[in-house]
PDB file of C-alpha atoms in Angstrom:
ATOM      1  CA  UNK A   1     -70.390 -34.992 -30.246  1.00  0.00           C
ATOM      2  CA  UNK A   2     -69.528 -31.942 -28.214  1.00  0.00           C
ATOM      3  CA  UNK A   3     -72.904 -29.834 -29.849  1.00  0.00           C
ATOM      4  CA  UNK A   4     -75.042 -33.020 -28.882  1.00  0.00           C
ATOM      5  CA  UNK A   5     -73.895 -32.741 -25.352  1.00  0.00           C
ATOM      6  CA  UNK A   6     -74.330 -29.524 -24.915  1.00  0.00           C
ATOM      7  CA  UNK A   7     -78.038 -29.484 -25.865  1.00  0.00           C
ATOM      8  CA  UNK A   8     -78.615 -32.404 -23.451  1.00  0.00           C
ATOM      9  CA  UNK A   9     -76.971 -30.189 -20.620  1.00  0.00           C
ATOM     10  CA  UNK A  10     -79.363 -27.507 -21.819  1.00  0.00           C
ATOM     11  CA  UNK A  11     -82.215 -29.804 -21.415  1.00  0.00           C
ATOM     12  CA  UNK A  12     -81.062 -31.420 -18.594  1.00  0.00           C
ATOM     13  CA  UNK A  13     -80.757 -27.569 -16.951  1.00  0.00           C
ATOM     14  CA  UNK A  14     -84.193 -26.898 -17.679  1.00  0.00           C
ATOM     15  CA  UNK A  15     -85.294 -30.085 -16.308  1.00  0.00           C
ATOM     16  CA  UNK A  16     -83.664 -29.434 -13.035  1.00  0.00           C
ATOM     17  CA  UNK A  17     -84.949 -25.729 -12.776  1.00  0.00           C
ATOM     18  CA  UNK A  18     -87.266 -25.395  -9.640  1.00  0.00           C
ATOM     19  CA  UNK A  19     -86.261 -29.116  -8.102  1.00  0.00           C
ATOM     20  CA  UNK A  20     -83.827 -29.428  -5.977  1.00  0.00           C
ATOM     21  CA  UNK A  21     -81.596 -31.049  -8.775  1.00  0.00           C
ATOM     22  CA  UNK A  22     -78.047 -30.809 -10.332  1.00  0.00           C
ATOM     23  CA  UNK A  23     -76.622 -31.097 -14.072  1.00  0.00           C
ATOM     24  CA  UNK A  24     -72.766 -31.131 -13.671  1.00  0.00           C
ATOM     25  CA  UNK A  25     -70.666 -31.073 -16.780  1.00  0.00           C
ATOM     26  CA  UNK A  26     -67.460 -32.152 -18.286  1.00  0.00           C
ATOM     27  CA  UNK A  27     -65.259 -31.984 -21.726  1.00  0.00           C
ATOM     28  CA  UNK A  28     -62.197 -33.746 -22.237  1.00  0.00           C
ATOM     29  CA  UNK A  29     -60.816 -31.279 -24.722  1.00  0.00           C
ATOM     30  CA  UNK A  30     -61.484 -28.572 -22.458  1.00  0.00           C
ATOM     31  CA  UNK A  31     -58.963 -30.180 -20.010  1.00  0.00           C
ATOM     32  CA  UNK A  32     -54.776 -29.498 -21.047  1.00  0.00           C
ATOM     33  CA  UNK A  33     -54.104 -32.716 -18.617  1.00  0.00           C
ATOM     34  CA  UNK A  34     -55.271 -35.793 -18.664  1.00  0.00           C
ATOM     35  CA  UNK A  35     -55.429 -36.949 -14.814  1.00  0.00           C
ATOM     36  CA  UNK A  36     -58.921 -37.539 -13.310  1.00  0.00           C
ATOM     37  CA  UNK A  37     -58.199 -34.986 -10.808  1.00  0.00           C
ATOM     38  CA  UNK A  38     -59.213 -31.852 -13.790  1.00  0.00           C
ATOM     39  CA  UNK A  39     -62.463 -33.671 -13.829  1.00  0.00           C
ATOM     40  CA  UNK A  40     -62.931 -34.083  -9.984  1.00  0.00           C
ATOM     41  CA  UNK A  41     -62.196 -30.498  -9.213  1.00  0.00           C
ATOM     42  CA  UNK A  42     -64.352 -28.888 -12.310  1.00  0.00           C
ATOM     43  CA  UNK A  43     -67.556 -31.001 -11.015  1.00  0.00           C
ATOM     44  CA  UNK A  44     -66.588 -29.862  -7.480  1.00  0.00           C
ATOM     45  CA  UNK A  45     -66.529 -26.314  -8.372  1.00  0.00           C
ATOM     46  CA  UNK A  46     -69.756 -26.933 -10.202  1.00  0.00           C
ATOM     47  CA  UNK A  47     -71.313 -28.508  -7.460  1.00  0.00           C
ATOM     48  CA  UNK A  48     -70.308 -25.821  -4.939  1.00  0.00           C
ATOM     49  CA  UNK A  49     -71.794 -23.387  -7.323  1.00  0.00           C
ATOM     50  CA  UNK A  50     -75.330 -24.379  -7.899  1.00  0.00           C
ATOM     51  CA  UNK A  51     -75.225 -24.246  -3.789  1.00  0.00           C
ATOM     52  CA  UNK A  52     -77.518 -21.841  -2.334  1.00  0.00           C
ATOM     53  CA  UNK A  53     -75.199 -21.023   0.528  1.00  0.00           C
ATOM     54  CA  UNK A  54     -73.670 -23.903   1.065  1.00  0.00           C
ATOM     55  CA  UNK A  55     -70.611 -23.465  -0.240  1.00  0.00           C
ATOM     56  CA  UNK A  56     -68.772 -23.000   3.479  1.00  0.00           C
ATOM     57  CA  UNK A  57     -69.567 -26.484   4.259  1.00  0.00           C
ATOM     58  CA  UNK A  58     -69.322 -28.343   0.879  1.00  0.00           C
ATOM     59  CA  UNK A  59     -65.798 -27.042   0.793  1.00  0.00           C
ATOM     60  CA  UNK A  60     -65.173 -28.024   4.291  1.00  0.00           C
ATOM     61  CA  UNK A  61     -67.044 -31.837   3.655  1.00  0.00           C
ATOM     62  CA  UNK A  62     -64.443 -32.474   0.483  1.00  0.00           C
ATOM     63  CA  UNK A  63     -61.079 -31.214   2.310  1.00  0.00           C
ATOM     64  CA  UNK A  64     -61.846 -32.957   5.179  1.00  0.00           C
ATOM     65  CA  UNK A  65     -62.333 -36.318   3.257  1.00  0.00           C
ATOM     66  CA  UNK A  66     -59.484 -35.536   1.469  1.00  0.00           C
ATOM     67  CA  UNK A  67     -57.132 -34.681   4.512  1.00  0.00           C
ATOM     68  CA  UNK A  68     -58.863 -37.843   6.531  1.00  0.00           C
ATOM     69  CA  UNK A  69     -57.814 -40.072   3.126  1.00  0.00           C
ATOM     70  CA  UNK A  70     -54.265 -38.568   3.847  1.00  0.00           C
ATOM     71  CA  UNK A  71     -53.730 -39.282   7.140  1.00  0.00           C
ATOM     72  CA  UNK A  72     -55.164 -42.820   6.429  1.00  0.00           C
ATOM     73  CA  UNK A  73     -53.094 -43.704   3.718  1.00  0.00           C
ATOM     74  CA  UNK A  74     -49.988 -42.396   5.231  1.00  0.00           C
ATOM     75  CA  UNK A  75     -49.399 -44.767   8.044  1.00  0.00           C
ATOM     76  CA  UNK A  76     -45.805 -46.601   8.186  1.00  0.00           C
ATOM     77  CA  UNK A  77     -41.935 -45.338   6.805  1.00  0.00           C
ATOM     78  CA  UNK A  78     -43.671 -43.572   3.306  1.00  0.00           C
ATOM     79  CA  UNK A  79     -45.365 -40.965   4.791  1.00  0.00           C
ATOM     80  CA  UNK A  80     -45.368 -37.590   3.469  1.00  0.00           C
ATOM     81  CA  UNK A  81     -46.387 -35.560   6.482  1.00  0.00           C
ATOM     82  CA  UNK A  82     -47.112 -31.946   6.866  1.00  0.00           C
ATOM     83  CA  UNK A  83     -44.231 -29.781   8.023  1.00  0.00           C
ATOM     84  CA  UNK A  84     -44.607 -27.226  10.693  1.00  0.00           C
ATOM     85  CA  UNK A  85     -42.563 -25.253   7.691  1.00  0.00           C
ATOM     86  CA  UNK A  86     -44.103 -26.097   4.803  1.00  0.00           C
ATOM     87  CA  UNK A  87     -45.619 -22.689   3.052  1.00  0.00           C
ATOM     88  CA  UNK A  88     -49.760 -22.973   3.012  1.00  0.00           C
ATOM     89  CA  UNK A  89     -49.515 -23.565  -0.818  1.00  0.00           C
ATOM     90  CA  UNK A  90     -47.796 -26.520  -0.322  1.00  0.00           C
ATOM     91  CA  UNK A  91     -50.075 -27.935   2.154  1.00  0.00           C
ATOM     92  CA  UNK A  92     -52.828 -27.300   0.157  1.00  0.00           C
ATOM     93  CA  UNK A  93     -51.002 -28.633  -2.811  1.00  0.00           C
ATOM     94  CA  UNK A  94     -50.273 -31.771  -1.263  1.00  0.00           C
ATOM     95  CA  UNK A  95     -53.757 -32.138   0.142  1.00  0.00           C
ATOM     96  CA  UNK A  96     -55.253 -31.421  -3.716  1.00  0.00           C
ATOM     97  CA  UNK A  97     -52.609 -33.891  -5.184  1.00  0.00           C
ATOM     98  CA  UNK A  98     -54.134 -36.732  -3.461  1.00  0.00           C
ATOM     99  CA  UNK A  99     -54.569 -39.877  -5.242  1.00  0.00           C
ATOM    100  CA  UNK A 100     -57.833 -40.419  -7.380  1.00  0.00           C
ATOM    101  CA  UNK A 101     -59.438 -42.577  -4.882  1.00  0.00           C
ATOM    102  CA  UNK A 102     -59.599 -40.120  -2.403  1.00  0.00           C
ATOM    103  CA  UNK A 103     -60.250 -37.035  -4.397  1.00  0.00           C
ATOM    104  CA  UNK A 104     -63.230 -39.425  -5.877  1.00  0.00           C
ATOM    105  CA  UNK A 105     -64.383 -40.273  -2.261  1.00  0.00           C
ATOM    106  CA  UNK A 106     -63.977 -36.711  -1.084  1.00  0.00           C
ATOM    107  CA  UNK A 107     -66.255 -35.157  -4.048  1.00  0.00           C
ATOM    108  CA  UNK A 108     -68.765 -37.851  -3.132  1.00  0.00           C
ATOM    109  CA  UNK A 109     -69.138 -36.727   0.544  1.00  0.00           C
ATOM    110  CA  UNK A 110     -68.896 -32.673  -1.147  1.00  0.00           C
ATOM    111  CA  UNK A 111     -72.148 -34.105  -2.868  1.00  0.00           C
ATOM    112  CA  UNK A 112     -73.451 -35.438   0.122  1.00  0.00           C
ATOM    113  CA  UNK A 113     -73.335 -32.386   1.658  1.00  0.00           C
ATOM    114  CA  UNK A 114     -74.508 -30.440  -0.716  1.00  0.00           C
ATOM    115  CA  UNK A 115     -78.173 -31.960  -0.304  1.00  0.00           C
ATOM    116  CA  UNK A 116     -78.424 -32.253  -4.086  1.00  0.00           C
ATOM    117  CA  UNK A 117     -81.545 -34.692  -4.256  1.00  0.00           C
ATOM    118  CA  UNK A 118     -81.495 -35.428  -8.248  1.00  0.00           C
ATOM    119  CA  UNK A 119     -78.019 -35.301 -10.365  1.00  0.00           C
ATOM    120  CA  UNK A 120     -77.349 -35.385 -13.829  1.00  0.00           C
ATOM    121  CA  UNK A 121     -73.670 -35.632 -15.058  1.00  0.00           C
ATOM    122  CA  UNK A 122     -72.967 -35.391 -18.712  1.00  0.00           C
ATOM    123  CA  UNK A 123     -69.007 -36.566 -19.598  1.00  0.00           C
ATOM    124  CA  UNK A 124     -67.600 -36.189 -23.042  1.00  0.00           C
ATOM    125  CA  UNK A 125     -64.262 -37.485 -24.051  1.00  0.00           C
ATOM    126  CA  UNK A 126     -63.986 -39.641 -21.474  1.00  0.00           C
ATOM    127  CA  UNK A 127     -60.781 -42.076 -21.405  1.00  0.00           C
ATOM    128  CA  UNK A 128     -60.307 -43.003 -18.185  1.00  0.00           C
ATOM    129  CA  UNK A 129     -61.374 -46.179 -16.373  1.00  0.00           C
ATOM    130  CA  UNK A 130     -60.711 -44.626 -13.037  1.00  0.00           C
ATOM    131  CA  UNK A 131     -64.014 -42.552 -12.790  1.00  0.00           C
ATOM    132  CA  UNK A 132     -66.691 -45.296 -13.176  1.00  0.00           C
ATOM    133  CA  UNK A 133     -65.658 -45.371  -9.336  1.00  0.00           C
ATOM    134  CA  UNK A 134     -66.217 -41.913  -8.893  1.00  0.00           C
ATOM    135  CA  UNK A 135     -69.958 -42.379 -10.663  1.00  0.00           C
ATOM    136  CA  UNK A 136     -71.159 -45.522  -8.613  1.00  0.00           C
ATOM    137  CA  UNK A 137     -70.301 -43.654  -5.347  1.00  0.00           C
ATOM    138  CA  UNK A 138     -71.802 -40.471  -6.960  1.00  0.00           C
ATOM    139  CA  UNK A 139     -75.060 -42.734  -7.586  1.00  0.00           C
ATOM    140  CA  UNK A 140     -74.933 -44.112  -3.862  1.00  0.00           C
ATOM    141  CA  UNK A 141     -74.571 -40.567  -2.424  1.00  0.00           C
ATOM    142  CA  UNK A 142     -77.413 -39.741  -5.569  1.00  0.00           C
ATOM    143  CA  UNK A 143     -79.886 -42.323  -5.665  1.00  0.00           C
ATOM    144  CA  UNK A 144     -81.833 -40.243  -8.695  1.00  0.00           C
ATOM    145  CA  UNK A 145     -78.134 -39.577 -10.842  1.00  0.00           C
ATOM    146  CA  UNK A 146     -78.526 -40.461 -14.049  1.00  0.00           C
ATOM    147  CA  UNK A 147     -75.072 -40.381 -15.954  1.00  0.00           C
ATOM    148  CA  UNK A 148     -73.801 -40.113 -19.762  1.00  0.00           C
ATOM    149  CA  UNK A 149     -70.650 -41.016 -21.109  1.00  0.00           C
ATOM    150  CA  UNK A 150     -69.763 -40.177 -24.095  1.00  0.00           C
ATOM    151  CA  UNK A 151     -65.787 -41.111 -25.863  1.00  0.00           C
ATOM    152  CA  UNK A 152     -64.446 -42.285 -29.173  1.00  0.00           C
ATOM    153  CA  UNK A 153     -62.516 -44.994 -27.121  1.00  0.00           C
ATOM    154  CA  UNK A 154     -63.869 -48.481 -26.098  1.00  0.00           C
ATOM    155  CA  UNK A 155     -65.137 -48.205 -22.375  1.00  0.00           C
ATOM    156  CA  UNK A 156     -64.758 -51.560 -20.890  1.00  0.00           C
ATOM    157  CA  UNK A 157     -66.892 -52.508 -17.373  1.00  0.00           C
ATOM    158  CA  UNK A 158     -69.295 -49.932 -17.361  1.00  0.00           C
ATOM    159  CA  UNK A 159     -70.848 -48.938 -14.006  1.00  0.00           C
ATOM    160  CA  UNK A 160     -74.599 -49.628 -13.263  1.00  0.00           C
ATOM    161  CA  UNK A 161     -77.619 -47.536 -14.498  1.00  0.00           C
ATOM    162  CA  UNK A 162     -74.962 -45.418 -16.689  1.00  0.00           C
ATOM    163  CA  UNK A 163     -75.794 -44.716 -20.470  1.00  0.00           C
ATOM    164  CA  UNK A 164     -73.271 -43.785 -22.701  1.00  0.00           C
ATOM    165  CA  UNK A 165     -72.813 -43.032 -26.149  1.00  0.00           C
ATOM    166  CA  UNK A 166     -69.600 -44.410 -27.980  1.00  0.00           C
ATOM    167  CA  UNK A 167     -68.744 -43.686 -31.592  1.00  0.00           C
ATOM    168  CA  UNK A 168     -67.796 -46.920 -33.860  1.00  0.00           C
ATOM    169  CA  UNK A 169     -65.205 -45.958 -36.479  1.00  0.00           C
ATOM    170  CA  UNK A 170     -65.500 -48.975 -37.922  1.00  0.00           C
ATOM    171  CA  UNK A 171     -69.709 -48.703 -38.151  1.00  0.00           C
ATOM    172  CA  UNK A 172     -69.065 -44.991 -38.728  1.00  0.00           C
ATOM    173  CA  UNK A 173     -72.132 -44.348 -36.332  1.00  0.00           C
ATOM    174  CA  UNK A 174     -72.603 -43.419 -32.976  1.00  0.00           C
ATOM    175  CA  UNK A 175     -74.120 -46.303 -30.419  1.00  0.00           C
ATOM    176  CA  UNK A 176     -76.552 -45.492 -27.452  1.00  0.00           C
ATOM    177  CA  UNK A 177     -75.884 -47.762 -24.663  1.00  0.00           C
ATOM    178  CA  UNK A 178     -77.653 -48.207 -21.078  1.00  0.00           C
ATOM    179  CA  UNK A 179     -75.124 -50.228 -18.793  1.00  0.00           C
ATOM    180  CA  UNK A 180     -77.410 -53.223 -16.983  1.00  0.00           C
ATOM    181  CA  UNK A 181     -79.132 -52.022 -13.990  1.00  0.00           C
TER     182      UNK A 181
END
């Protein structure tokens, strides 16, 4: 499944070549952990490098989401403030910790920023439920994403305008699916 992936994110690069398009990438067996946040961060980083330039403020657009989601969340006797103290790692760890939902919202405004006009995203392994969040705000930010999932595990709800490929043990086969639009 991997090899088939990767020759749609060739394609998918070539296509993009010369617009002002995107192809962002993921594996699941390239991650050691299994949070969403691996996934978050290595599409950031790819987004922030297929910049021209823009790097500065897409950085600045996804920590300030992500400090804003913070402060917003941490209203009332749980709150896990920042210390006068506190070494700058651990600030920054605590900021890159956050929760999904914010690190999801805080890519999506990173995108934003980034002016990308047309996005491909190509996700293999996938397991998680939590990111079909991450893609509808990615194809709000995006209007022209398009989006493939691929995973040996049954998906569930799947997001709007999202194709995905899912492999059937049982069928021994592989099954190309386009979500409803």
């Amino acid at each position: 499944m991997e090899q088939i992936c990767r020759h749609i994110i060739d394609l998918a690069k070539e296509k993009a070549s010369g617009t002002n398009g995107s192809v962002l990438y993921f594996f699941r067996s390239s991650a050691k952990s299994r949070r969403s946040s691996i996934l978050i961060h290595t599409l950031l980083h790819q987004v922030v490098c297929s910049s021209d330039g823009k790097a500065n403020s897409i950085a600045a657009a996804f920590l300030s989401a992500l400090v804003s989601g913070h402060f917003q969340r941490s209203q009332g006797p749980q709150r896990q403030d920042f210390r006068e103290d506190d070494h700058l790692d651990d600030t920054v760890h605590k900021i890159l910790s956050a929760p999904d939902n914010d690190l999801i919202e805080a890519l999506a405004e990173a995108i934003k920023e980034s002016g990308i006009q047309e996005l491909s995203i190509i996700v293999d392994g996938l397991q998680e439920n939590i990111v079909f969040s991450l893609f509808e705000l990615i194809m709000e930010a995006t209007p022209k994403s398009k989006v493939l999932l691929t995973t040996q595990h049954p998906f569930g709800d799947i997001p709007h305008r999202v194709t995905y490929i899912e492999y059937d043990k049982e069928r021994k086969g592989l099954h190309i699916c386009h979500s409803p639009a």
